[in-house]
mmCIF file of C-alpha atoms in Angstrom:
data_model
loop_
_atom_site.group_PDB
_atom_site.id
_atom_site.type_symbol
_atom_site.label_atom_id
_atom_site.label_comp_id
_atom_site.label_asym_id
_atom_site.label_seq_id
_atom_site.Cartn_x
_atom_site.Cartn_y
_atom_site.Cartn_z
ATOM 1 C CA UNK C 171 0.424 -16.873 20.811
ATOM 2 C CA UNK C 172 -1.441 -15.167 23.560
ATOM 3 C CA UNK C 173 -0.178 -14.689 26.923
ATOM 4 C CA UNK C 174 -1.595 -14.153 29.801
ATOM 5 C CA UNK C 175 0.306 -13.461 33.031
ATOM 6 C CA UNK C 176 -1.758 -12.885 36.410
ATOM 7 C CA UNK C 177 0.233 -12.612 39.665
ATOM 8 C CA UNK C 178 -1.265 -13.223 42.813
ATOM 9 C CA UNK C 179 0.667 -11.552 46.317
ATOM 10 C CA UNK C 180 3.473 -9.657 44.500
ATOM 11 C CA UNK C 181 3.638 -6.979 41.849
ATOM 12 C CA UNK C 182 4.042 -8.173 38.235
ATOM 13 C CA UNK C 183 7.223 -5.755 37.371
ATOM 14 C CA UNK C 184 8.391 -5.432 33.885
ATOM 15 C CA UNK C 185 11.356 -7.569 34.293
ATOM 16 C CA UNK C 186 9.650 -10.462 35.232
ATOM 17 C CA UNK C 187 7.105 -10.031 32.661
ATOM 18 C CA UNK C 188 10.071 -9.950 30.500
ATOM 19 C CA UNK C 189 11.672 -12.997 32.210
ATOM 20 C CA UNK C 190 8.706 -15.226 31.510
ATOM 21 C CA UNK C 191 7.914 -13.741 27.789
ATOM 22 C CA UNK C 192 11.782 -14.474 27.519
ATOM 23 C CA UNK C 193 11.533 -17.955 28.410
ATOM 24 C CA UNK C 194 8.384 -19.190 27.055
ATOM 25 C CA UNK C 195 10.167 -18.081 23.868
ATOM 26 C CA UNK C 196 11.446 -21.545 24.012
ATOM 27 C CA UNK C 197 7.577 -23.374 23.437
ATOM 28 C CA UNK C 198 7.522 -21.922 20.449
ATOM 29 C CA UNK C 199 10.019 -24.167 18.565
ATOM 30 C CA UNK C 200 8.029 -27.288 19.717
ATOM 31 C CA UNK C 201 4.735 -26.171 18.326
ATOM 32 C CA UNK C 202 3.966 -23.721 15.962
ATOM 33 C CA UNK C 203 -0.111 -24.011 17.083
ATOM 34 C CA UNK C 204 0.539 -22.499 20.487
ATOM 35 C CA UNK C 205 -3.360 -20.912 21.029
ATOM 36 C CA UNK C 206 -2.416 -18.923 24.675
ATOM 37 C CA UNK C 207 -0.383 -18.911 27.284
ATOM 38 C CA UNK C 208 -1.497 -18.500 31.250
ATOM 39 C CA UNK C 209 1.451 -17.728 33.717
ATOM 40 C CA UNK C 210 0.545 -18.001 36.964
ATOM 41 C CA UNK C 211 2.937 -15.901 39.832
ATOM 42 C CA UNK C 212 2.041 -16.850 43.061
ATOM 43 C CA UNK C 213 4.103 -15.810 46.809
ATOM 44 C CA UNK C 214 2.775 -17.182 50.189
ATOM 45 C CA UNK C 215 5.101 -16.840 53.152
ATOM 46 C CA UNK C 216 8.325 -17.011 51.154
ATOM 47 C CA UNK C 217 7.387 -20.178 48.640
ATOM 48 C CA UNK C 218 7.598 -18.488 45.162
ATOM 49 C CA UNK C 219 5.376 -20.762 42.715
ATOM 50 C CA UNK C 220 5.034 -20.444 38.792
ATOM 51 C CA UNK C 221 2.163 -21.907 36.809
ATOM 52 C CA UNK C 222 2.309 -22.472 33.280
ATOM 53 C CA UNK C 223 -0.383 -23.680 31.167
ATOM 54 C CA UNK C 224 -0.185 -23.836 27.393
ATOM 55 C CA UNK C 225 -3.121 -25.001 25.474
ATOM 56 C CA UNK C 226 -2.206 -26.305 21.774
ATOM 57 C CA UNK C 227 -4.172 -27.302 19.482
ATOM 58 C CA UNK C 228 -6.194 -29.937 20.784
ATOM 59 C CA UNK C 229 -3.778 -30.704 24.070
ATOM 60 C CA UNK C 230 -3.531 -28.426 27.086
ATOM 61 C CA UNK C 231 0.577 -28.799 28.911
ATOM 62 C CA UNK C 232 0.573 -27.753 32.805
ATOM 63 C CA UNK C 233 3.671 -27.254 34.634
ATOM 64 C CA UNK C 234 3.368 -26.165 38.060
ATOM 65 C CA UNK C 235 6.618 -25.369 40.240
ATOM 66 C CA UNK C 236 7.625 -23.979 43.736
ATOM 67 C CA UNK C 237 10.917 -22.254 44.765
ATOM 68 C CA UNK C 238 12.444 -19.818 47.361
ATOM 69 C CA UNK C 239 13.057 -17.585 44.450
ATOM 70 C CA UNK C 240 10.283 -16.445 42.418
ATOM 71 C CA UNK C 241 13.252 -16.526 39.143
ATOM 72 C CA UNK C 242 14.375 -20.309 39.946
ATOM 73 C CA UNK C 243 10.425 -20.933 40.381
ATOM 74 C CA UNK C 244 9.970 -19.520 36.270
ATOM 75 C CA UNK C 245 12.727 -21.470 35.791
ATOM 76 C CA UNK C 246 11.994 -25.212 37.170
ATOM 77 C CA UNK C 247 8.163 -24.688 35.449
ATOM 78 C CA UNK C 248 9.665 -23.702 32.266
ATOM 79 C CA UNK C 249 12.474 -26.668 31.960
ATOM 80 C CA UNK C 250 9.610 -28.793 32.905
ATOM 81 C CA UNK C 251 7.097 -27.142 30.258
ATOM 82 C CA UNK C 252 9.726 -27.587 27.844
ATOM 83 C CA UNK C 253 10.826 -31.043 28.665
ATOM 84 C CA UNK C 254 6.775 -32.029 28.250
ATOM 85 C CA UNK C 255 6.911 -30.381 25.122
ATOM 86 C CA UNK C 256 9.374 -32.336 23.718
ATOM 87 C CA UNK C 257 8.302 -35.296 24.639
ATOM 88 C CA UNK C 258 4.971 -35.176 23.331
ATOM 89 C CA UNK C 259 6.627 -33.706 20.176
ATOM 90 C CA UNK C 260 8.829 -36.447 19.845
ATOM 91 C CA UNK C 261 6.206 -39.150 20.342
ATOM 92 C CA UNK C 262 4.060 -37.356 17.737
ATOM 93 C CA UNK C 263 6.725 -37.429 15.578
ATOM 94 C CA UNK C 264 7.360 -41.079 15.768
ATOM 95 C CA UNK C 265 3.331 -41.990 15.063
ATOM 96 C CA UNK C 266 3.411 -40.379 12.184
ATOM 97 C CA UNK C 267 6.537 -41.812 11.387
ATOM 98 C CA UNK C 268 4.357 -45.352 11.883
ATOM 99 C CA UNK C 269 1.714 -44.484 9.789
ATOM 100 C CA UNK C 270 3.961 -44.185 6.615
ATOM 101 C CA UNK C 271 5.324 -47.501 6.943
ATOM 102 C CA UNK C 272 8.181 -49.248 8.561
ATOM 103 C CA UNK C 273 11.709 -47.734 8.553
ATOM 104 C CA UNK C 274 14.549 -50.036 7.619
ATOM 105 C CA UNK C 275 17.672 -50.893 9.582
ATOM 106 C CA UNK C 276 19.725 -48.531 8.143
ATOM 107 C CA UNK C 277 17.216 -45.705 9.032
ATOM 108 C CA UNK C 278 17.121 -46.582 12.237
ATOM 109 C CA UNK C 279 20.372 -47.020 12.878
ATOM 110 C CA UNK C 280 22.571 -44.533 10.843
ATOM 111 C CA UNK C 281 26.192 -45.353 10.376
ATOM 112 C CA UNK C 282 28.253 -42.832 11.921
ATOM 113 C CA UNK C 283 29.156 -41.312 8.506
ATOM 114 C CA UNK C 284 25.563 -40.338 8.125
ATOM 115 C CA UNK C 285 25.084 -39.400 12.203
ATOM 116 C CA UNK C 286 24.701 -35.813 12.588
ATOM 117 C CA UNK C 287 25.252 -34.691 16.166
ATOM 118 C CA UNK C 288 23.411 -31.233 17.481
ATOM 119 C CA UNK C 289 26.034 -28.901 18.253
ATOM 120 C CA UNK C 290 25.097 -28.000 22.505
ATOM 121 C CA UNK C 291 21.346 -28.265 21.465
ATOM 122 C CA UNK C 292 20.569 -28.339 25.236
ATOM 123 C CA UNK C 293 23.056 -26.278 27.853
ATOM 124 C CA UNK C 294 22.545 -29.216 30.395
ATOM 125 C CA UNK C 295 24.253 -31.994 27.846
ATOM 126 C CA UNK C 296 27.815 -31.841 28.953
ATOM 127 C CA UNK C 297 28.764 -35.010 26.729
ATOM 128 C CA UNK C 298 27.600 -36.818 23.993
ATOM 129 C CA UNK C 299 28.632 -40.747 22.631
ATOM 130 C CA UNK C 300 27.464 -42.625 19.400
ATOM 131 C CA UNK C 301 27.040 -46.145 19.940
ATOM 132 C CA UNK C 302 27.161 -49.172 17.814
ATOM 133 C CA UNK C 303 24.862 -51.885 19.106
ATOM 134 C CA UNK C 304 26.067 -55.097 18.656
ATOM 135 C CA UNK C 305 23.221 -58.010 18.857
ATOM 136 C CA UNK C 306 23.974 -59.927 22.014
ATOM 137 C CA UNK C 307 22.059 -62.284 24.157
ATOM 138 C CA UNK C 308 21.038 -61.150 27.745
ATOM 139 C CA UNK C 309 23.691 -63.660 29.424
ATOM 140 C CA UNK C 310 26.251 -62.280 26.759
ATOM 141 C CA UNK C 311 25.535 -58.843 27.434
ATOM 142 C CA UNK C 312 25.403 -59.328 31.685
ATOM 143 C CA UNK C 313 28.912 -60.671 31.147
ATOM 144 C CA UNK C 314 30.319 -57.977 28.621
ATOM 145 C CA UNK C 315 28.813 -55.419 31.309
ATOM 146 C CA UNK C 316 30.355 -57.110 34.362
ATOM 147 C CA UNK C 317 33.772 -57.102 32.337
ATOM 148 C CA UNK C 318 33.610 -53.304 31.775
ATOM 149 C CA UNK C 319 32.939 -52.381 35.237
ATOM 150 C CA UNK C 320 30.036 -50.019 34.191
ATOM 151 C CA UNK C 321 26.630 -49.815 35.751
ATOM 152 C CA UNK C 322 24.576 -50.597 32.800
ATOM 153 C CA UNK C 323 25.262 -51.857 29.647
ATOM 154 C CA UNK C 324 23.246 -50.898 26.120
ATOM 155 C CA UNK C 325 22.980 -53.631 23.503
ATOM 156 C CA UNK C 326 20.618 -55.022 20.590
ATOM 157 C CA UNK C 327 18.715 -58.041 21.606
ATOM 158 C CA UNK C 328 19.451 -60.812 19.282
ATOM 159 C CA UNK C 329 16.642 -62.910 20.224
ATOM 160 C CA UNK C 330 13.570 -60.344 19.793
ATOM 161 C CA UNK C 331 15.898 -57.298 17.727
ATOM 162 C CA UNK C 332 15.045 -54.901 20.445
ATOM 163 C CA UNK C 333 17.530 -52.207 21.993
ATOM 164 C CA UNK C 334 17.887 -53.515 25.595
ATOM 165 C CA UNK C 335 19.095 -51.828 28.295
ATOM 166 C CA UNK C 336 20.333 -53.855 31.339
ATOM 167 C CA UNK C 337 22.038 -52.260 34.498
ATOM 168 C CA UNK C 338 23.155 -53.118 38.163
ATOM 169 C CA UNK C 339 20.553 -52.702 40.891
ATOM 170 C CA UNK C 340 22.012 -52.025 44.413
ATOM 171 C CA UNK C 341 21.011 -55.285 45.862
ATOM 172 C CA UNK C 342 23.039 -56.911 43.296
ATOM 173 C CA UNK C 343 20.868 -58.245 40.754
ATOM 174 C CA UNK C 344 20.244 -57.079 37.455
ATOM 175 C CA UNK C 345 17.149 -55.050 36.012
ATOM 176 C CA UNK C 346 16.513 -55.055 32.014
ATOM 177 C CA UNK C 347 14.485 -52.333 30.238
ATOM 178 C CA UNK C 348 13.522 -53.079 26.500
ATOM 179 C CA UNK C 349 12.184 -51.211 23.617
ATOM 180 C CA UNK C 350 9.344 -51.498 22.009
ATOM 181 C CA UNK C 351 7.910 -50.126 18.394
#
């Protein structure tokens, strides 16, 4: 992967240069077709802004950030140009998952025995929780939440087989998010 970093107001030292080669480091697990790299360093008046723009094959990522400090600017553009990353991995990933036909039940939903959780994959995850989805109506599942005491309460549909999300909104009424394949 090429890289190209231009900075505009300040004086491109060798740490930073290594600070940004350090962290784009990270890009390079998502994709292994990374075609070049532009970092852009920018000061005016004392906003610090970083620019990244990675072009892939056939998709260009831009993640543009401002800060006080020219480091926490690098930083915010490169948790964001990661976090696009794996997101358009991910969704790649599932496509071609679709393509090859439908997955059962048990593929989709493992049975803890044959869960694998990442060991601190991500430095931000402080916790992680394994969940067996039970198939319960909406009214079921609004009553099982209020019960608990919890904000939001995860559960499989059982009238469309969907995983359904359903959570307290501050005015006191109840918002529902569904999946879709």
């Amino acid at each position: 992967m090429q890289l190209n970093i231009t900075a505009r107001h300040l004086k491109l030292t060798p740490a930073i240069a290594d600070y940004v080669q350090k962290k784009l480091e990270k890009a390079k697990r998502y994709f292994d077709h990374l075609i070049w790299t532009q970092v852009i360093l920018d000061v005016v008046k004392n906003r610090h802004s970083a620019e990244i723009v990675i072009h892939a094959t056939g998709r260009t990522f831009t993640a543009k950030e401002e800060s006080i400090d020219l480091y926490a600017a690098i930083d915010l553009a490169s948790d964001n140009m990661d976090e696009q990353l794996r997101r358009h991995k991910d969704r790649y990933r599932v496509r071609r998952g679709a393509r090859r036909g439908r997955m059962t039940a048990d593929e989709m939903w493992p049975t803890p025995s044959v869960l694998t959780m990442p060991i601190n994959s991500d430095h931000r995850v402080s916790s992680m929780r394994v969940l067996r989805l039970s198939p319960l109506s909406l009214p079921e599942a609004i009553t099982a939440m209020e019960q608990s005491d919890s904000a939001h309460w995860i559960f499989m549909n059982r009238d469309n087989r969907r995983v359904t999300v359903v959570y307290r909104k501050p005015d006191k009424t109840y918002g529902v998010v569904e999946s879709i394949s």
